[in-house]
Coordinates of C-alpha atoms and ligand atoms in Angstrom, one line a residue:
M1 CA 23.2 14.3 21.2
Y2 CA 19.8 12.5 21.2
F3 CA 18.1 15.8 21.7
M4 CA 20.0 17.4 18.8
K5 CA 19.1 14.5 16.6
R6 CA 15.4 14.9 17.5
L7 CA 15.6 18.6 17.0
S8 CA 17.0 18.1 13.5
V9 CA 14.2 15.6 12.6
V10 CA 11.6 18.1 13.8
F11 CA 13.3 20.9 11.8
M12 CA 13.4 18.7 8.6
L13 CA 9.7 17.8 9.1
F14 CA 8.7 21.4 9.2
F15 CA 11.0 22.3 6.3
A16 CA 9.6 19.6 4.1
L17 CA 6.0 20.2 5.1
A18 CA 6.3 23.9 4.6
C19 CA 6.7 23.0 0.9
N20 CA 3.8 20.7 1.1
N21 CA 0.4 21.2 -0.4
A22 CA -2.8 19.4 0.3
G23 CA -4.6 20.6 -2.8
N24 CA -8.3 20.7 -3.3
Q25 CA -10.8 19.3 -5.7
N26 CA -10.5 21.8 -8.6
T27 CA -7.2 23.7 -8.2
V28 CA -3.9 22.9 -6.8
K29 CA -2.4 25.4 -4.4
K30 CA 1.2 26.0 -4.8
D31 CA 2.2 26.1 -1.1
S32 CA 0.1 25.3 1.9
V33 CA 1.7 24.4 5.2
F34 CA 0.9 21.0 6.5
Q35 CA 2.0 20.3 10.0
I36 CA 3.1 17.0 11.3
S37 CA 5.1 16.5 14.4
A38 CA 7.6 13.7 14.7
A39 CA 6.8 13.7 18.4
A40 CA 3.3 12.6 17.6
Y41 CA 4.8 9.3 16.4
Q42 CA 7.4 8.7 19.1
Q43 CA 6.2 6.2 21.6
E44 CA 7.4 3.1 23.2
I45 CA 5.2 0.0 22.6
K46 CA 6.0 -3.4 24.1
G47 CA 9.6 -2.3 24.7
K48 CA 10.1 -1.1 21.1
K49 CA 10.5 2.4 20.0
V50 CA 8.1 3.8 17.4
D51 CA 9.3 6.8 15.4
L52 CA 8.8 8.7 12.2
F53 CA 11.6 8.7 9.6
L54 CA 12.1 11.2 6.8
L55 CA 13.6 10.4 3.4
T56 CA 14.4 13.2 1.0
N57 CA 16.1 13.6 -2.3
K58 CA 17.7 16.4 -4.2
N59 CA 14.3 17.5 -5.7
K60 CA 13.0 18.0 -2.2
M61 CA 10.6 15.2 -2.5
S62 CA 9.9 13.9 1.0
V63 CA 8.6 10.6 2.3
F64 CA 7.7 10.0 5.9
I65 CA 7.6 6.4 7.2
S66 CA 6.8 5.0 10.6
N67 CA 8.1 1.7 11.8
F68 CA 4.6 1.1 13.2
G69 CA 3.4 -1.3 10.5
G70 CA 6.1 0.0 8.2
R71 CA 3.6 2.6 7.2
I72 CA 4.2 5.3 4.6
V73 CA 2.6 8.3 6.3
S74 CA 3.2 11.2 3.9
V75 CA 4.6 11.5 0.3
N76 CA 5.2 15.0 -0.9
V77 CA 5.8 15.2 -4.6
P78 CA 6.2 18.1 -7.0
N79 CA 3.0 19.2 -8.8
K80 CA 2.5 21.3 -11.9
T81 CA 2.5 24.6 -10.0
G82 CA 6.0 24.1 -8.8
G83 CA 4.8 23.3 -5.3
F84 CA 4.3 20.0 -3.5
T85 CA 1.3 17.7 -3.0
D86 CA 1.0 15.1 -0.3
V87 CA -0.5 12.2 -2.3
V88 CA -1.1 9.6 0.4
L89 CA -3.7 9.2 3.1
G90 CA -2.6 8.9 6.7
Y91 CA -3.0 10.3 10.2
D92 CA -1.4 13.2 12.1
S93 CA -0.4 11.0 15.0
L94 CA 0.3 7.4 15.9
Q95 CA -2.7 7.3 18.2
H96 CA -5.0 7.8 15.3
Y97 CA -3.7 4.6 13.7
F98 CA -5.1 2.7 16.7
N99 CA -8.5 4.2 16.9
R100 CA -9.8 5.1 13.5
K101 CA -11.8 2.7 11.4
E102 CA -9.4 2.3 8.4
N103 CA -6.6 0.1 9.5
Y104 CA -4.3 -0.2 6.5
F105 CA -3.2 3.3 5.4
G106 CA 0.3 3.1 4.0
A107 CA 1.0 -0.2 5.8
L108 CA 3.2 -3.2 4.9
I109 CA 0.8 -6.1 4.6
G110 CA 1.7 -9.7 5.6
R111 CA 1.9 -12.5 6.0
Y112 CA -0.8 -12.7 3.3
G113 CA -2.0 -9.7 1.4
N114 CA -5.7 -9.8 0.6
R115 CA -8.1 -12.6 1.4
I116 CA -7.9 -16.3 2.2
A117 CA -11.3 -18.0 1.8
K118 CA -12.8 -18.9 5.2
G119 CA -9.3 -18.4 6.7
K120 CA -8.3 -21.9 5.8
F121 CA -5.5 -23.4 3.8
Q122 CA -3.6 -26.7 3.6
L123 CA 0.2 -27.4 3.4
D124 CA 1.4 -30.9 3.1
G125 CA -1.9 -32.3 4.1
K126 CA -2.3 -30.3 7.2
T127 CA -5.1 -27.7 7.6
Y128 CA -4.3 -24.3 9.0
Q129 CA -7.1 -22.1 10.4
L130 CA -6.5 -18.3 10.5
A131 CA -8.5 -15.6 12.3
I132 CA -11.7 -14.5 10.4
N133 CA -11.2 -10.7 10.5
N134 CA -13.3 -10.0 7.4
P135 CA -16.2 -12.4 7.7
P136 CA -16.3 -15.1 6.3
N137 CA -12.6 -14.7 5.3
T138 CA -9.2 -13.6 6.5
L139 CA -7.9 -10.3 5.3
H140 CA -4.4 -8.9 5.1
G141 CA -2.7 -11.3 7.5
G142 CA -5.3 -11.1 10.3
P143 CA -5.8 -8.6 13.2
T144 CA -2.1 -8.6 14.3
G145 CA -0.8 -8.7 10.8
F146 CA 2.4 -6.9 9.7
H147 CA 0.4 -3.6 9.6
N148 CA 0.1 -3.7 13.4
Q149 CA 3.7 -4.8 14.3
I150 CA 6.6 -2.6 15.3
W151 CA 9.4 -3.1 12.8
D152 CA 13.1 -2.7 13.7
A153 CA 14.2 0.4 11.7
K154 CA 17.7 1.3 10.4
K155 CA 18.1 4.5 8.5
L156 CA 20.8 3.7 6.0
D157 CA 21.2 7.2 4.5
E158 CA 19.0 10.3 3.7
Q159 CA 17.2 8.2 1.0
S160 CA 16.9 4.7 2.5
L161 CA 15.2 3.1 5.4
E162 CA 15.5 -0.6 6.2
L163 CA 12.8 -2.3 8.2
S164 CA 12.9 -5.8 9.6
Y165 CA 10.5 -8.0 11.5
V166 CA 10.6 -11.6 12.7
S167 CA 7.2 -13.2 12.7
K168 CA 7.2 -16.2 15.1
D169 CA 6.1 -19.7 14.1
M170 CA 2.3 -19.9 14.1
E171 CA 1.9 -16.1 14.6
E172 CA -1.6 -15.4 13.3
G173 CA -1.8 -19.1 12.5
Y174 CA 0.9 -19.3 9.8
P175 CA 3.6 -21.9 10.1
G176 CA 7.3 -21.2 10.2
T177 CA 9.4 -18.4 11.7
L178 CA 9.4 -15.8 8.9
T179 CA 12.2 -13.3 8.8
V180 CA 11.3 -10.3 6.7
K181 CA 13.3 -7.3 5.5
V182 CA 11.8 -4.4 3.6
L183 CA 13.9 -1.6 2.1
Y184 CA 12.3 1.8 1.3
H185 CA 14.5 3.7 -1.1
L186 CA 13.7 7.2 -2.4
L187 CA 15.5 7.6 -5.7
E188 CA 16.6 10.8 -7.5
D189 CA 14.0 10.3 -10.2
N190 CA 11.2 10.7 -7.6
S191 CA 10.6 6.9 -7.3
I192 CA 9.9 5.1 -4.1
A193 CA 11.3 1.6 -4.5
I194 CA 10.1 -1.0 -2.0
S195 CA 12.2 -4.2 -1.9
Y196 CA 11.0 -7.2 0.1
Q197 CA 13.0 -10.2 1.3
A198 CA 11.9 -13.1 3.4
T199 CA 13.1 -16.5 4.7
T200 CA 11.4 -19.2 6.7
D201 CA 12.5 -22.2 8.8
K202 CA 9.4 -24.2 7.9
K203 CA 7.3 -24.4 4.7
T204 CA 4.8 -21.6 4.7
I205 CA 2.8 -19.2 2.5
L206 CA 3.3 -15.4 2.0
N207 CA 2.1 -12.5 -0.1
L208 CA 3.7 -9.2 0.8
T209 CA 2.6 -5.8 -0.4
N210 CA 2.2 -2.1 0.6
H211 CA -1.2 -0.7 1.1
S212 CA -0.8 3.0 0.3
Y213 CA -4.0 5.0 -0.5
F214 CA -3.3 7.6 -3.2
N215 CA -5.1 10.8 -4.2
L216 CA -3.0 12.6 -6.8
N217 CA -4.8 15.9 -6.1
G218 CA -3.8 15.6 -2.4
A219 CA -5.0 13.4 0.5
G220 CA -8.5 14.5 1.5
S221 CA -9.1 16.6 -1.7
G222 CA -12.2 14.8 -3.0
T223 CA -12.9 12.2 -5.6
I224 CA -10.4 10.1 -7.5
N225 CA -13.0 9.2 -10.1
D226 CA -11.6 11.8 -12.4
H227 CA -8.1 10.3 -12.3
L228 CA -7.0 8.5 -15.5
L229 CA -6.0 4.9 -14.9
T230 CA -4.1 2.5 -17.2
I231 CA -3.6 -1.1 -16.1
N232 CA -1.4 -3.4 -18.2
A233 CA -3.7 -6.4 -18.0
D234 CA -5.8 -8.2 -20.5
K235 CA -7.4 -10.3 -17.7
F236 CA -8.7 -9.9 -14.2
T237 CA -9.8 -12.3 -11.5
P238 CA -13.6 -12.1 -11.0
V239 CA -14.8 -12.5 -7.4
D240 CA -17.7 -13.8 -5.5
S241 CA -19.8 -11.7 -3.2
T242 CA -17.2 -12.1 -0.4
L243 CA -14.4 -10.9 -2.7
I244 CA -12.8 -14.3 -3.1
P245 CA -11.7 -14.9 -6.7
T246 CA -13.7 -17.6 -8.5
G247 CA -10.5 -19.1 -9.9
V248 CA -11.2 -17.9 -13.5
F249 CA -9.1 -15.4 -15.5
A250 CA -11.7 -13.3 -17.3
D251 CA -11.1 -11.1 -20.3
V252 CA -11.3 -7.3 -19.6
V253 CA -12.6 -6.6 -23.1
G254 CA -16.0 -5.1 -23.1
T255 CA -16.2 -4.9 -19.3
P256 CA -15.7 -2.1 -16.8
F257 CA -12.3 -3.7 -16.1
D258 CA -10.8 -2.6 -19.4
F259 CA -8.1 -0.1 -18.4
R260 CA -5.6 -1.1 -21.2
K261 CA -5.9 2.5 -22.4
P262 CA -6.1 5.5 -20.1
R263 CA -9.7 5.9 -18.8
A264 CA -11.3 7.8 -15.9
I265 CA -11.7 5.6 -12.9
G266 CA -15.3 6.8 -12.5
D267 CA -16.3 5.9 -16.1
S268 CA -18.0 2.6 -15.2
V269 CA -17.6 2.5 -11.4
N270 CA -21.4 2.6 -11.0
S271 CA -22.1 0.0 -13.6
S272 CA -24.7 -2.6 -12.8
S273 CA -22.4 -5.4 -13.8
E274 CA -22.3 -8.3 -11.3
Q275 CA -18.5 -7.8 -10.7
I276 CA -18.8 -4.1 -9.9
Q277 CA -21.7 -5.0 -7.6
N278 CA -19.6 -7.8 -5.9
G279 CA -16.7 -5.4 -5.4
K280 CA -19.0 -2.4 -4.4
G281 CA -17.0 -0.7 -7.1
Y282 CA -13.4 -1.7 -8.0
D283 CA -11.8 -4.1 -5.6
H284 CA -10.3 -6.6 -8.0
N285 CA -7.1 -8.3 -8.8
F286 CA -5.7 -7.8 -12.3
V287 CA -3.5 -10.4 -14.0
L288 CA -0.6 -8.4 -15.3
N289 CA 0.6 -8.8 -18.9
R290 CA 4.2 -9.8 -18.3
K291 CA 7.1 -10.3 -20.7
S292 CA 9.2 -12.1 -18.1
S293 CA 8.4 -13.8 -14.8
S294 CA 10.6 -11.6 -12.6
D295 CA 11.8 -8.4 -14.2
M296 CA 10.5 -5.0 -13.2
E297 CA 7.7 -4.2 -15.6
L298 CA 5.2 -1.4 -15.8
A299 CA 1.9 -2.5 -14.2
A300 CA -0.2 0.6 -14.0
T301 CA -0.2 4.4 -14.6
V302 CA -2.5 7.0 -12.9
Y303 CA -2.7 10.7 -13.9
S304 CA -4.6 13.7 -12.6
S305 CA -4.7 16.8 -14.9
I306 CA -5.6 18.9 -11.9
S307 CA -2.3 18.5 -10.1
G308 CA -0.4 17.3 -13.3
I309 CA 1.0 14.4 -11.2
K310 CA 1.5 11.1 -12.8
L311 CA 2.1 7.8 -10.9
E312 CA 3.7 4.8 -12.5
V313 CA 3.8 1.4 -10.8
F314 CA 6.5 -1.1 -11.7
T315 CA 6.7 -4.5 -10.2
R316 CA 7.9 -8.1 -10.4
E317 CA 4.6 -9.4 -9.1
P318 CA 2.1 -11.3 -11.3
G319 CA -0.9 -9.3 -10.1
I320 CA -2.2 -5.9 -8.8
Q321 CA -5.2 -5.2 -6.6
F322 CA -7.0 -2.1 -7.8
Y323 CA -9.1 -0.9 -4.9
G324 CA -11.1 2.3 -5.4
G325 CA -11.7 3.3 -1.8
N326 CA -15.2 1.9 -1.6
F327 CA -15.1 1.4 2.2
L328 CA -13.9 4.9 2.9
D329 CA -16.6 7.3 4.2
S330 CA -16.5 10.9 5.2
S331 CA -16.8 10.3 8.9
L332 CA -13.1 9.2 8.6
L333 CA -10.8 12.1 9.6
G334 CA -7.3 12.0 8.3
K335 CA -4.3 14.3 8.4
K336 CA -5.2 18.0 9.1
D337 CA -8.7 16.6 10.0
L338 CA -9.6 16.4 6.4
H339 CA -12.4 14.0 5.5
Y340 CA -11.4 10.8 3.7
G341 CA -14.8 10.1 2.0
F342 CA -16.1 7.4 -0.3
R343 CA -13.8 6.8 -3.3
T344 CA -11.4 9.6 -2.5
A345 CA -8.4 7.4 -2.7
F346 CA -7.2 4.4 -4.7
C347 CA -4.8 1.6 -3.9
L348 CA -2.6 -0.4 -6.4
E349 CA -1.4 -3.3 -4.3
T350 CA 1.2 -5.4 -6.2
Q351 CA 0.9 -9.0 -5.2
H352 CA 0.2 -12.6 -6.0
F353 CA -3.4 -13.4 -6.4
P354 CA -5.9 -13.4 -3.5
N355 CA -6.7 -16.9 -2.1
A356 CA -3.8 -18.5 -4.1
P357 CA -3.2 -21.1 -1.4
N358 CA -6.6 -22.6 -2.2
E359 CA -6.5 -22.2 -6.0
S360 CA -4.0 -24.6 -7.6
S361 CA -4.2 -22.7 -11.0
F362 CA -2.9 -19.5 -9.4
A363 CA 0.9 -18.9 -9.1
S364 CA 2.2 -20.5 -5.9
T365 CA 2.7 -18.4 -2.8
Q366 CA 4.7 -21.1 -0.9
L367 CA 8.1 -20.5 0.6
I368 CA 10.4 -23.3 1.7
P369 CA 13.4 -23.2 4.1
G370 CA 16.7 -22.5 2.3
K371 CA 15.0 -20.3 -0.3
T372 CA 14.8 -16.5 -0.1
F373 CA 11.6 -14.8 -1.2
E374 CA 12.4 -11.5 -3.1
T375 CA 10.2 -9.0 -4.8
K376 CA 10.2 -5.3 -5.6
T377 CA 7.7 -2.6 -6.5
I378 CA 8.4 1.0 -7.6
Y379 CA 5.9 3.9 -7.3
K380 CA 7.4 6.6 -9.6
F381 CA 6.0 10.2 -9.6
S382 CA 6.4 12.8 -12.3
V383 CA 4.7 15.9 -13.6
Q384 CA 3.0 16.2 -17.0
Ligands
LIG401 C1 -8.0 -4.3 0.2 C2 -9.2 -5.1 0.0 C3 -10.4 -4.2 0.2 C4 -10.4 -3.5 1.5 C5 -9.1 -2.8 1.7 C6 -8.9 -2.3 3.1 O1 -7.7 -3.5 -0.9 O2 -9.3 -5.8 -1.2 O3 -11.6 -5.0 0.1 O4 -10.5 -4.5 2.6 O5 -8.0 -3.7 1.4 O6 -9.9 -1.6 3.6

C-alpha cells in the first residue's frame, strides 16, 4: 500500500513535470521535461518524515511543497504557448536546501519575517535577545527559524495541504509556545492561497510570510529586470544601511519606488539614490494602500511579456517586502543545475513592517493568549 502510494506520487511528479517548461531569457519553450524525484525529498530527520507533496487542479497547474520549512519547491503555471513554466526558484533535492548559500527559497518564515534591529525587543518591560544571523540584526526568525523546521503535513485533498508546527517557549529567543497552522490551497483559478493561523500561551510577537522567489520566464532563465511591476502603495519604509526601517513612511512620488503604474523592475534599479544604495537595489517594505484593515486586497502585480504570465498578489497584510534578488549570484546552482544569478528572481513577501517591535508607530505584531492570529495571501497566475 505504502509502495503503491509512493509509486503514484512519483508517477504524478513525472506527469506534471513532463508538461513543465523552464523557459529561457528570450523565448518560452512550449514543453521541456524537468525532472524532480519525490525520493530526493524523502528523508527522516530528528524522527520526522520529510516528503514532497503535489497539489494539482483541473488546468493541470501543479505545485510541489515540502514539509521541510513548508517550502514551495516548484510551481508550474500555464504560459502563452499553451505549455507550462516553473516560476519559482528551488533545488532538485532536500540535501541542496542544507548546503547551498541561499536559505529561504519558497520557505515559510517565522517567527518574525524580515529584520529585528540588533536582535532585541521588549515586551512588558522585559528585554529579549535573539540570535544575530544577519549582522548586526536578526533576520527571518533566526538560524533555526520556521524555514528550517520539519512541519507536520496533512494532505486534505488533491488541492490542499495543511502544515502545522509547534514552536516551543523561548525557541530562537521568542517567548510563548506558538502553535502555527498553514494551509496551502491551489484553487481552480490558478491561485495559490496561503492561510496562516497561530495561537500562543504567553504574550509574544510574530510576523509570518512565505519567501518564494519568482521568475515569470522560468526559474533560472535570466534577469527579472524586464518584468513589469505594479505595487499598490503610495508610501514605503526607507531603511538604514543595515536594512532596518528608519520609522518614516516616505512618499514614493518622484523616487525609484514609484510602482503605482506598471514599470519595468530594472528602470531605476541602478539609481544612485541613497535608498537604492542602502538596499543594494530593491529590498524595501511598501506600505500598502488599503481600503479596509483586514479584507483581501490587491497588493502587487507582475507581468512578463516573454511568457505572457501575470502574477497578482492579494493579502490582508499592511505591507509587502519587494526584494529584487540582490544577494543571488551565478555561483548558486538551482533546479536542473541552472544558475540563479544576480537579480534573476524577485520576492513579494506580504507582512507587517520589519522591526515593528521596536517602532511604536508601526502596526503591532504582538499576539496574546486567547487570541488567534489569522492572515492570508493569494498568489494568482494568469496568461495575458
Ligand atoms: C529578505 C530580505 C533580504 C534578504 C532575503 C533573503 O527579502 O529583506 O535582505 O535577506 O530576504 O536572502
